[in-house]
Amino acid sequence: MYYDLNIPWSADNVELPRIAAFLHELGYNTIALSHTIEGKIPSTPINPIPPNPFPQLPSLQVLTRCTLILSDPAQTQKLPLLTPLYDIVCIRPVSEKLLLMACSQLEHVDLISLDFGTRLPFMLKHKILGTALARGLKFEISYAPIAMGDVATRRNILSNAAALVRGTRGKCGNGIVISSGATKAVGVRAPVDVVNLAGFWGMSGEKGREAVGVESRSVVVHAEMRRRSWRGVVDLVDAGE
Amino acid sequence: MVRYKSRYLLFNILYPNAPSTNSINPSIPTHLDFCAPTDPAVTPQVLASVVRDAITLQFGDWGSGMTSSLSGNHLPLNLLKYFSPQTSTGIIRVSRDHHRLVWCALTLIKEILGKPVVIRVVRVSGTIKKAELEGIKRAKEEIRRVRELEMQMVEG
């Protein structure tokens, strides 16, 4: 099972069915369309992604995801509003304070993603990242800008990805998910090629395979548990008559 | 350890921006559209130079030295051993120590002669025989898929 959890969605992107078809062709089984919210969460958020966007590809499971680019910790109080709308909630902290908060305290978040194309203002230390991993949160690396971006973006992604891999080393599994983040079909790569790419960032073959498969699956399952059940313990299965 | 070990990478060139010939759902290109034949202008020499440029771009002088070096046998390696424009399939030979490097460079190629492509490595093998057999197997699979698609188009 291969997952690609970051396909940026926008209403005027006509290439989306093509990207989905290409992903299906390359062997991905589940993808997540990502809607980006920047700065402030609206008081009544809506999920603009239509429910079944690609009915012509029945074997491709399509999830919806929200990527929040936040720098203000006060905004995080509105996070629970997003839970019933999106399958996965991902946060992209811009400041170190928010990164710390996301790793140790925030409850309504499934994935932590960082903009690796730029030089990050904070260091990815094992102490901070370890708390996130212990709670079951994963970190995401998007690889599309490596092939599509310019030299500076490429260098930054490489160094940041390597720093992330170094910072998450430990017993709790690698806790890294790799996704494409591709806005065009050319940015997507086959899962095995992605695993090989991950090897150059410091992830061994096995960890690379997990990053594209099992770890992504765990994010999806974790998100679903968070939505449907109370802390993964009590779940309403069938309401009966 | 005297014997020289190499790896043969069997790869496909896919065209994600190929125009869709899907009569049922025009916005969703079929498998065949993605696995289109390559432009005849892409000769094996052109492709080999594209790969070498990619290695130099991603891995610099060190990478290009390591992979296209004349080894102890004084034979140029990193050759494109096989390339078929009709099936857009090729086999590259690399030394075993640096095959991942070439694999990575192949992955990060984004266009050939101006056309956007995605290269997918399908099989890494220690012998060329196995790589060729895999290529044949895939070609047969492609033919089967083409026939299936034709049947679908006729019925639908």
Coordinates of C-alpha atoms in Angstrom, one line a residue:
Chain A
M1 CA 0.0 0.0 0.0
Y2 CA 1.5 3.3 -1.0
Y3 CA 0.3 6.6 0.2
D4 CA 0.8 10.1 -1.1
L5 CA -0.5 12.4 1.5
N6 CA 0.1 15.8 0.0
I7 CA -1.4 16.8 -3.3
P8 CA -2.1 20.5 -3.0
W9 CA -5.7 21.2 -4.1
S10 CA -6.9 24.4 -5.6
A11 CA -10.2 25.0 -7.3
D12 CA -8.7 26.1 -10.6
N13 CA -6.2 23.4 -11.0
V14 CA -7.4 21.5 -14.0
E15 CA -4.5 19.1 -13.8
L16 CA -5.8 17.4 -10.7
P17 CA -7.5 14.4 -12.5
R18 CA -4.4 13.9 -14.5
I19 CA -2.2 14.0 -11.3
A20 CA -4.6 11.5 -9.7
A21 CA -4.5 9.2 -12.8
F22 CA -0.7 9.4 -12.9
L23 CA -0.4 8.6 -9.2
H24 CA -2.7 5.6 -9.7
E25 CA -0.6 4.5 -12.7
L26 CA 2.6 4.7 -10.6
G27 CA 1.1 2.4 -7.9
Y28 CA -0.3 4.7 -5.2
N29 CA -3.4 3.4 -3.5
T30 CA -4.4 6.3 -1.3
I31 CA -3.9 10.0 -1.8
A32 CA -4.8 13.1 0.2
L33 CA -5.8 16.4 -1.4
S34 CA -4.6 19.2 0.7
H35 CA -6.3 22.5 1.2
T36 CA -4.0 25.2 2.6
I37 CA -5.2 27.7 5.3
E38 CA -2.7 30.4 6.1
G39 CA -2.4 32.6 9.1
K40 CA -5.9 32.5 10.6
I41 CA -8.5 29.8 10.8
P42 CA -11.9 31.2 9.8
S43 CA -14.5 31.1 12.5
T44 CA -16.7 28.9 10.3
P45 CA -14.4 26.9 8.2
I46 CA -15.6 25.0 5.2
N47 CA -13.9 22.2 3.3
P48 CA -13.9 23.3 -0.3
I49 CA -12.7 19.9 -1.7
P50 CA -15.6 18.1 -3.3
P51 CA -16.4 14.7 -1.7
N52 CA -15.7 12.3 -4.6
P53 CA -13.5 14.2 -7.0
F54 CA -12.3 11.3 -9.2
P55 CA -15.2 8.9 -9.6
Q56 CA -13.4 7.5 -12.7
L57 CA -10.6 6.0 -10.5
P58 CA -12.5 3.8 -8.1
S59 CA -9.5 2.0 -6.8
L60 CA -7.8 5.1 -5.7
Q61 CA -8.8 6.2 -2.2
V62 CA -9.0 10.0 -1.9
L63 CA -8.8 11.7 1.4
T64 CA -9.0 15.4 2.3
R65 CA -6.5 17.2 4.3
C66 CA -6.0 20.6 5.7
T67 CA -2.6 22.2 5.9
L68 CA -2.4 25.0 8.4
I69 CA 0.4 27.5 8.1
L70 CA 0.4 29.1 11.5
S71 CA 2.7 31.3 13.5
D72 CA 0.4 32.5 16.2
P73 CA -0.3 30.1 19.1
A74 CA -3.6 31.8 19.8
Q75 CA -5.0 30.5 16.6
T76 CA -4.6 26.9 17.7
Q77 CA -7.7 27.2 19.9
K78 CA -9.9 26.9 16.8
L79 CA -8.3 23.6 15.7
P80 CA -11.2 21.4 16.9
L81 CA -13.4 23.1 14.3
L82 CA -11.5 21.5 11.6
T83 CA -11.7 18.0 12.9
P84 CA -15.1 17.0 11.4
L85 CA -14.4 18.6 8.1
Y86 CA -11.1 17.0 7.0
D87 CA -9.7 13.5 7.1
I88 CA -6.3 14.7 8.1
V89 CA -5.2 17.9 9.8
C90 CA -1.7 19.0 9.3
I91 CA 0.1 21.9 10.8
R92 CA 3.0 23.8 9.3
P93 CA 4.6 25.8 12.1
V94 CA 6.5 28.9 11.0
S95 CA 7.9 29.8 14.4
E96 CA 9.8 27.8 16.9
K97 CA 7.2 28.5 19.6
L98 CA 4.5 26.9 17.5
L99 CA 6.7 24.0 16.6
L100 CA 7.3 23.3 20.3
M101 CA 3.6 23.7 20.9
A102 CA 2.7 21.3 18.1
C103 CA 5.1 18.7 19.2
S104 CA 4.2 18.7 22.8
Q105 CA 0.7 20.0 23.4
L106 CA -1.6 20.3 20.4
E107 CA -4.2 17.6 20.3
H108 CA -6.2 18.0 17.2
V109 CA -3.3 17.6 14.7
D110 CA -2.2 14.5 12.8
L111 CA 0.9 15.5 11.0
I112 CA 3.6 18.1 11.2
S113 CA 4.9 19.5 8.0
L114 CA 7.6 22.1 7.5
D115 CA 8.4 24.2 4.5
F116 CA 11.7 22.6 3.6
G117 CA 12.4 24.8 0.6
T118 CA 13.6 27.7 2.8
R119 CA 16.1 27.9 5.6
L120 CA 14.2 27.1 8.7
P121 CA 14.5 29.7 11.5
F122 CA 14.8 26.9 14.1
M123 CA 16.9 23.8 14.7
L124 CA 15.3 20.4 14.5
K125 CA 16.5 19.0 17.8
H126 CA 15.8 15.5 19.0
K127 CA 14.4 16.7 22.3
I128 CA 11.5 18.6 20.5
L129 CA 10.9 16.1 17.8
G130 CA 11.1 13.2 20.2
T131 CA 8.1 14.4 22.2
A132 CA 6.1 14.5 19.0
L133 CA 7.1 11.0 18.0
A134 CA 6.3 9.7 21.5
R135 CA 2.7 11.1 21.1
G136 CA 2.3 9.4 17.7
L137 CA 2.7 12.5 15.5
K138 CA 4.7 12.2 12.4
F139 CA 6.7 14.6 10.3
E140 CA 6.4 15.1 6.6
I141 CA 8.9 15.7 3.8
S142 CA 7.6 16.7 0.4
Y143 CA 9.9 15.8 -2.5
A144 CA 8.3 17.5 -5.5
P145 CA 10.4 20.7 -5.3
I146 CA 13.6 18.7 -5.5
A147 CA 12.9 17.9 -9.1
M148 CA 10.9 20.9 -10.0
G149 CA 12.5 23.7 -8.0
D150 CA 15.6 25.7 -8.5
V151 CA 19.1 25.1 -7.0
A152 CA 18.5 27.0 -3.8
T153 CA 15.3 25.1 -3.0
R154 CA 16.9 21.8 -3.8
R155 CA 19.8 22.5 -1.5
N156 CA 17.5 23.6 1.3
I157 CA 15.3 20.6 1.0
L158 CA 18.2 18.2 1.1
S159 CA 19.8 19.8 4.2
N160 CA 16.5 20.1 6.0
A161 CA 15.5 16.6 5.2
A162 CA 18.8 15.3 6.4
A163 CA 18.4 17.4 9.6
L164 CA 14.9 16.0 10.2
V165 CA 16.1 12.4 9.7
R166 CA 19.0 13.0 12.1
G167 CA 16.6 14.6 14.7
T168 CA 14.1 11.8 14.6
R169 CA 16.5 9.0 15.0
G170 CA 15.5 6.8 17.9
K171 CA 13.6 3.9 19.2
C172 CA 10.2 5.3 18.3
G173 CA 10.5 4.4 14.7
N174 CA 11.5 7.1 12.3
G175 CA 8.2 8.9 12.3
I176 CA 8.7 10.4 8.9
V177 CA 6.2 10.4 6.1
I178 CA 7.3 11.2 2.6
S179 CA 4.8 12.8 0.2
S180 CA 5.0 14.5 -3.1
G181 CA 3.5 18.0 -2.7
A182 CA 3.3 18.1 -6.4
T183 CA 1.1 20.7 -8.2
K184 CA 1.8 19.2 -11.6
A185 CA 1.9 15.6 -12.7
V186 CA 5.6 15.9 -13.5
G187 CA 6.5 16.3 -9.9
V188 CA 5.3 12.9 -8.9
R189 CA 7.6 9.9 -8.7
A190 CA 7.1 6.1 -8.2
P191 CA 7.2 4.9 -4.6
V192 CA 10.4 2.8 -5.1
D193 CA 12.2 5.8 -6.6
V194 CA 11.1 7.9 -3.6
V195 CA 12.5 5.3 -1.2
N196 CA 15.8 5.4 -3.1
L197 CA 15.8 9.2 -2.8
A198 CA 15.2 8.9 0.9
G199 CA 18.3 6.9 1.2
F200 CA 20.3 9.9 0.2
W201 CA 18.8 11.9 3.1
G202 CA 20.0 9.3 5.6
M203 CA 17.1 6.9 5.8
S204 CA 17.9 3.3 5.4
G205 CA 16.0 1.3 2.9
E206 CA 13.6 -0.2 5.4
K207 CA 12.8 3.2 6.9
G208 CA 12.3 4.7 3.5
R209 CA 9.8 2.0 2.6
E210 CA 8.0 2.6 5.9
A211 CA 7.9 6.3 5.1
V212 CA 5.9 5.7 2.0
G213 CA 3.8 2.9 3.3
V214 CA 3.3 2.0 6.9
E215 CA 4.0 5.4 8.5
S216 CA 1.5 7.1 6.2
R217 CA -1.0 4.5 6.9
S218 CA -0.5 5.1 10.6
V219 CA -1.2 8.8 10.1
V220 CA -4.5 8.0 8.3
V221 CA -5.6 5.6 10.9
H222 CA -4.6 7.9 13.8
A223 CA -6.6 10.7 12.1
E224 CA -9.6 8.5 11.8
M225 CA -9.4 7.4 15.4
R226 CA -9.1 10.9 16.5
R227 CA -12.2 11.9 14.5
R228 CA -14.4 9.0 15.3
S229 CA -13.5 7.8 18.8
W230 CA -12.6 9.2 22.1
R231 CA -8.8 8.9 22.4
G232 CA -8.9 5.7 20.5
V233 CA -10.5 3.9 23.4
V234 CA -14.3 4.3 23.0
D235 CA -15.7 4.2 19.5
L236 CA -19.3 4.2 18.3
V237 CA -19.7 1.4 15.9
D238 CA -23.3 1.1 15.2
A239 CA -26.0 3.3 16.7
G240 CA -28.6 0.6 16.4
E241 CA -32.3 1.3 15.9
Chain B
M1 CA 37.8 -9.0 -4.3
V2 CA 38.8 -8.7 -7.9
R3 CA 35.6 -9.3 -9.8
Y4 CA 33.9 -6.2 -11.1
K5 CA 30.2 -6.1 -10.0
S6 CA 27.6 -4.0 -11.8
R7 CA 24.0 -3.3 -11.6
Y8 CA 21.6 -3.0 -14.6
L9 CA 18.7 -0.6 -14.1
L10 CA 15.6 -1.2 -16.2
F11 CA 13.7 1.9 -16.5
N12 CA 10.6 3.3 -18.1
I13 CA 10.1 6.8 -19.4
L14 CA 6.6 8.1 -18.6
Y15 CA 4.9 11.1 -20.0
P16 CA 2.6 12.7 -17.4
N17 CA 1.5 15.5 -19.8
A18 CA 0.6 13.3 -22.7
P19 CA -2.7 14.3 -24.3
S20 CA -5.5 12.0 -23.2
T21 CA -7.0 9.5 -25.7
N22 CA -9.5 8.3 -23.2
S23 CA -12.8 8.4 -25.0
I24 CA -14.8 7.4 -21.9
N25 CA -13.3 10.0 -19.5
P26 CA -11.3 12.6 -21.4
S27 CA -9.8 14.3 -18.4
I28 CA -8.2 11.0 -17.2
P29 CA -5.5 9.8 -19.4
T30 CA -5.1 6.1 -19.7
H31 CA -2.1 3.9 -18.9
L32 CA -1.2 4.0 -22.5
D33 CA -1.1 7.7 -22.7
F34 CA 1.3 7.8 -19.9
C35 CA 3.5 5.1 -21.3
A36 CA 3.7 6.7 -24.7
P37 CA 6.4 5.9 -27.2
T38 CA 9.4 8.3 -27.2
D39 CA 10.1 10.9 -29.8
P40 CA 12.5 9.4 -32.4
A41 CA 14.7 12.5 -31.9
V42 CA 15.7 10.9 -28.5
T43 CA 18.4 8.6 -29.6
P44 CA 20.4 6.5 -27.2
Q45 CA 23.2 9.1 -27.4
V46 CA 20.8 11.9 -26.5
L47 CA 19.4 9.9 -23.6
A48 CA 22.8 8.9 -22.3
S49 CA 23.9 12.6 -22.3
V50 CA 20.7 13.6 -20.5
V51 CA 21.5 11.0 -17.8
R52 CA 25.1 12.2 -17.5
D53 CA 24.0 15.8 -17.3
A54 CA 21.6 14.9 -14.5
I55 CA 24.4 13.1 -12.6
T56 CA 26.6 16.2 -12.9
L57 CA 23.7 18.5 -11.8
Q58 CA 22.8 16.5 -8.8
F59 CA 26.1 15.0 -7.7
G60 CA 28.7 17.3 -9.3
D61 CA 32.0 16.3 -10.6
W62 CA 32.4 13.6 -7.9
G63 CA 29.3 11.9 -9.1
S64 CA 30.1 12.0 -12.7
G65 CA 33.6 10.8 -12.1
M66 CA 32.5 7.9 -9.9
T67 CA 29.9 6.6 -12.4
S68 CA 31.3 7.2 -15.8
S69 CA 34.8 6.5 -14.9
L70 CA 37.0 4.1 -16.8
S71 CA 37.4 1.3 -14.3
G72 CA 40.4 -1.0 -14.1
N73 CA 39.2 -2.7 -17.2
H74 CA 39.6 0.5 -19.2
L75 CA 36.1 0.2 -20.5
P76 CA 33.7 3.2 -20.4
L77 CA 30.8 2.2 -18.1
N78 CA 27.4 3.8 -17.3
L79 CA 26.4 2.9 -20.8
L80 CA 22.9 2.9 -22.0
K81 CA 22.8 -0.8 -22.9
Y82 CA 19.4 -0.9 -24.4
F83 CA 16.9 1.7 -25.3
S84 CA 13.6 1.2 -27.2
P85 CA 11.8 4.4 -28.2
Q86 CA 8.7 2.4 -29.0
T87 CA 8.2 1.1 -25.5
S88 CA 10.2 3.9 -23.8
T89 CA 12.2 1.4 -21.9
G90 CA 15.9 1.3 -21.4
I91 CA 18.7 -0.5 -19.5
I92 CA 21.6 1.3 -17.9
R93 CA 24.7 -0.4 -16.6
V94 CA 26.3 1.0 -13.5
S95 CA 28.9 -0.2 -11.1
R96 CA 27.3 -1.8 -8.0
D97 CA 28.8 0.7 -5.6
H98 CA 27.2 3.7 -7.3
H99 CA 24.0 2.4 -8.7
R100 CA 21.9 4.2 -6.2
L101 CA 23.5 7.5 -7.3
V102 CA 22.6 6.9 -10.9
W103 CA 19.1 5.8 -9.8
C104 CA 18.6 9.0 -7.9
A105 CA 19.8 11.1 -10.8
L106 CA 17.4 9.2 -13.1
T107 CA 14.6 9.9 -10.7
L108 CA 15.3 13.6 -10.6
I109 CA 15.3 14.1 -14.3
K110 CA 12.3 16.2 -15.2
E111 CA 12.5 16.7 -18.9
I112 CA 14.1 15.3 -22.1
L113 CA 14.5 17.7 -25.1
G114 CA 12.0 20.1 -23.5
K115 CA 9.3 17.5 -23.0
P116 CA 8.4 16.8 -19.3
V117 CA 9.1 13.2 -18.3
V118 CA 9.1 11.0 -15.3
I119 CA 11.6 8.2 -15.2
R120 CA 10.6 5.2 -13.2
V121 CA 13.2 2.5 -12.4
V122 CA 11.4 -0.8 -12.7
R123 CA 14.1 -3.4 -11.9
V124 CA 17.6 -3.4 -10.5
S125 CA 19.4 -6.6 -11.5
G126 CA 22.9 -8.0 -11.2
T127 CA 22.8 -9.5 -14.7
I128 CA 21.6 -8.0 -17.9
K129 CA 19.9 -11.2 -18.7
K130 CA 17.4 -10.8 -15.9
A131 CA 16.9 -7.2 -16.7
E132 CA 16.1 -8.1 -20.3
L133 CA 13.7 -10.9 -19.3
E134 CA 11.9 -8.4 -17.0
G135 CA 11.7 -6.0 -19.9
I136 CA 10.1 -8.7 -22.1
K137 CA 7.7 -9.7 -19.4
R138 CA 6.6 -6.1 -19.1
A139 CA 6.2 -5.7 -22.8
K140 CA 3.9 -8.7 -22.9
E141 CA 1.9 -7.2 -20.1
E142 CA 1.6 -4.0 -22.0
I143 CA 0.3 -5.8 -25.0
R144 CA -2.3 -7.5 -22.9
R145 CA -3.4 -4.2 -21.4
V146 CA -3.6 -2.6 -24.9
R147 CA -5.9 -5.4 -26.0
E148 CA -8.0 -5.0 -22.9
L149 CA -8.3 -1.3 -23.4
E150 CA -9.3 -1.9 -27.0
M151 CA -12.0 -4.3 -25.9
Q152 CA -13.3 -1.7 -23.4
M153 CA -13.3 1.1 -26.0
V154 CA -15.2 -1.1 -28.5
E155 CA -17.8 -2.1 -25.9
G156 CA -18.2 1.3 -24.3

